Amino acid sequence: MRLLTPLIALLFFLCSLTAAAQTLTTDVLIVGGGASGTTAGIQSARMGVKTLIIEETQWLGGMLTSAGVSAIDGNHNLPAGLWGEFRQKLYEYYGGPKAVETGWVSNTLFEPATGNKILQELARNPNLSIWYNTTWKEVKRSDGHWKLTVISNGKKKTIQAKILIDATELGDVMAAAGAPYRIGMDSRSDTGEEFAPEKANNIIQDMTYVVTLKDYGKGADKTIAKPAGYNANDFKGSCDVSDPAAFGSADNNCYQMMQYGRLPNDKYMINWPKFGNDIYLNIIEKSPAERAVALKEAKLHTLRFLYYLQTELGYKQLGIADEYPTKDKLPMIPYHRESRRVKGLVTLTLNHVAKPYDQKEALYRTGIAVGDYTIDHHHLKNPSAPKIDFVKIKVPSYNVPLGSLIPESTEGLIVAEKSISVSNIVNGATRLQPVVLTIGQAAGALAATAIKDNVQPAQVHIRHVQQALLNSKGYLMPFIDVKPEDKDFQAIQRIGTTGILKGTGLAYKWANQTWFYPDREISEHELVTGLKTYYPELNQVQASGQPLTLNFLAEQISLINKQVQLDKIISETGSSLRGDSALNRRQTAVLLDRYLNPFSLKVNFTGAIIR
């Protein structure tokens, strides 16, 4: 017994060493290397924070690549941050903007494998590690840290992190971590949205298992074997290419339908909603095994549509491309349009999107990502879905508030991808690829800021996160007419988030807009009305509707900051302006940013100013 005791102690010590060796510690852990997980990791690493992404496939990009949805919807005129970088890399690879305008659904189309390679290139950073072929099994929080059990290339490992980002396709990690969430349509009474149904339900959008095809040339016959359950009648009407956002009769053009998702190098993205390969499956709350069984039907449905294209429409020369590292040559994952939606510190509703400046909550002040796509829902394959013509809900472009990424009651957790805190209706716009890419970048900036400041995500200085995004050429406000390369971009963005100078939003086709109008004159009244929301010192000031002059602006600034007088402004700016010079909105924003810096005043997650 005396000999066994030291032996047992030694074995226990060796086992402890082995367990420790299998535990990796990082500052930020991102589960999911999809669209948002990838940009979150890149941003966090670029801010100097040790970051790890775990991804179940061999690729980065999620819906952009692994799901085959390689046609960017929206934000063509809002090339924010990493979305803009990714697009520029595509331009360089293919030979310019025109080379990726191959299909009419988008201004930017690309081959999924190419998208993956570019994202992996962008992700090269000494602060960023990526574990591919890795699935998570268990998540728990203890002693102020997250611990995640994973299986990586067949080996069980434990990861410990200060901040955890859920960038999964369906919000699986936040659910397992105990964060409250919603699934399906909200009730009108809960969100105050007039277009919402009277009663909540669990109906989500149709999903799609995309297939990427290749044109093998005239005379080729790539017709697949007739899939089980095939019925040509299921796809009659698929050549309807009429615009659902417009009014008019059906426009049937089979050739035009096929050009919808045409990719470079004679490839085609088949992701067609009208009597195409959309399918209704709600697998959110199912186990991985149950999901795998359900997704077989989604794949089969897509193969049936392919068989229809080849046999009924005569496209037999189009066959499945050798695009993905899968046995069946189909994408690694399906395209989920909707997932769980976390209950966040704030919830972005249609009312905030439609009239951001008129709401009690000034959520626009906390913006960290922007979108311009219309509210687009897919419900054609579910007859039980309420008949709501979502695409005809008219809204301007919008921004996403930072508080929608932070659960209301779970510390150390940030939520990205399509699981942020938005209403079901708004999810129809925030789910689009460039918005999700920039949401991910914001999640990375939020995580890195929290680490650097040694605070919880819910305690960060919102302006610090926003400034980090501005430094990365990210948009906070969706001003279409002031681009990141503009010398005054940051100043105009900062003043825009205060609401002192407001943008003008409008609904426009499939790319909504918000204009800053930098060259327009501004009136004394417009300036003072905006300043009063920040500076009570001006409450007694009366302003006329006449054009704003430098004299009048300097007077208001000096009432707030007595150190700043007209002579100081003229001498320091070195401008040719005189006291009686009329100012435009650009000049006013730049001077306000420099001499008052209202952006430095703290705001909370509802946009209220913290005095």
Tab-separated table of C-alpha atoms in Angstrom, residues 183-185 201-205 280 282 338 379 382 384-386 424:
chain	number	residue	atom	x	y	z
A	183	ILE	CA	-37.713	32.355	-32.640
A	184	GLY	CA	-40.190	33.258	-35.358
A	185	MET	CA	-42.552	36.160	-35.859
A	201	ASN	CA	-45.646	32.377	-33.939
A	202	ASN	CA	-42.576	30.212	-34.531
A	203	ILE	CA	-42.574	30.558	-38.327
A	204	ILE	CA	-39.172	31.390	-39.822
A	205	GLN	CA	-38.096	32.114	-43.376
A	280	TYR	CA	-39.439	25.350	-45.527
A	282	ASN	CA	-37.446	24.832	-39.165
A	338	GLU	CA	-33.171	33.085	-40.035
A	379	HIS	CA	-42.195	32.515	-47.118
A	382	ASN	CA	-44.893	27.672	-46.105
A	384	SER	CA	-49.103	28.612	-42.884
A	385	ALA	CA	-47.102	31.847	-42.963
A	386	PRO	CA	-49.177	35.034	-42.565
A	424	ASN	CA	-38.439	39.261	-37.069
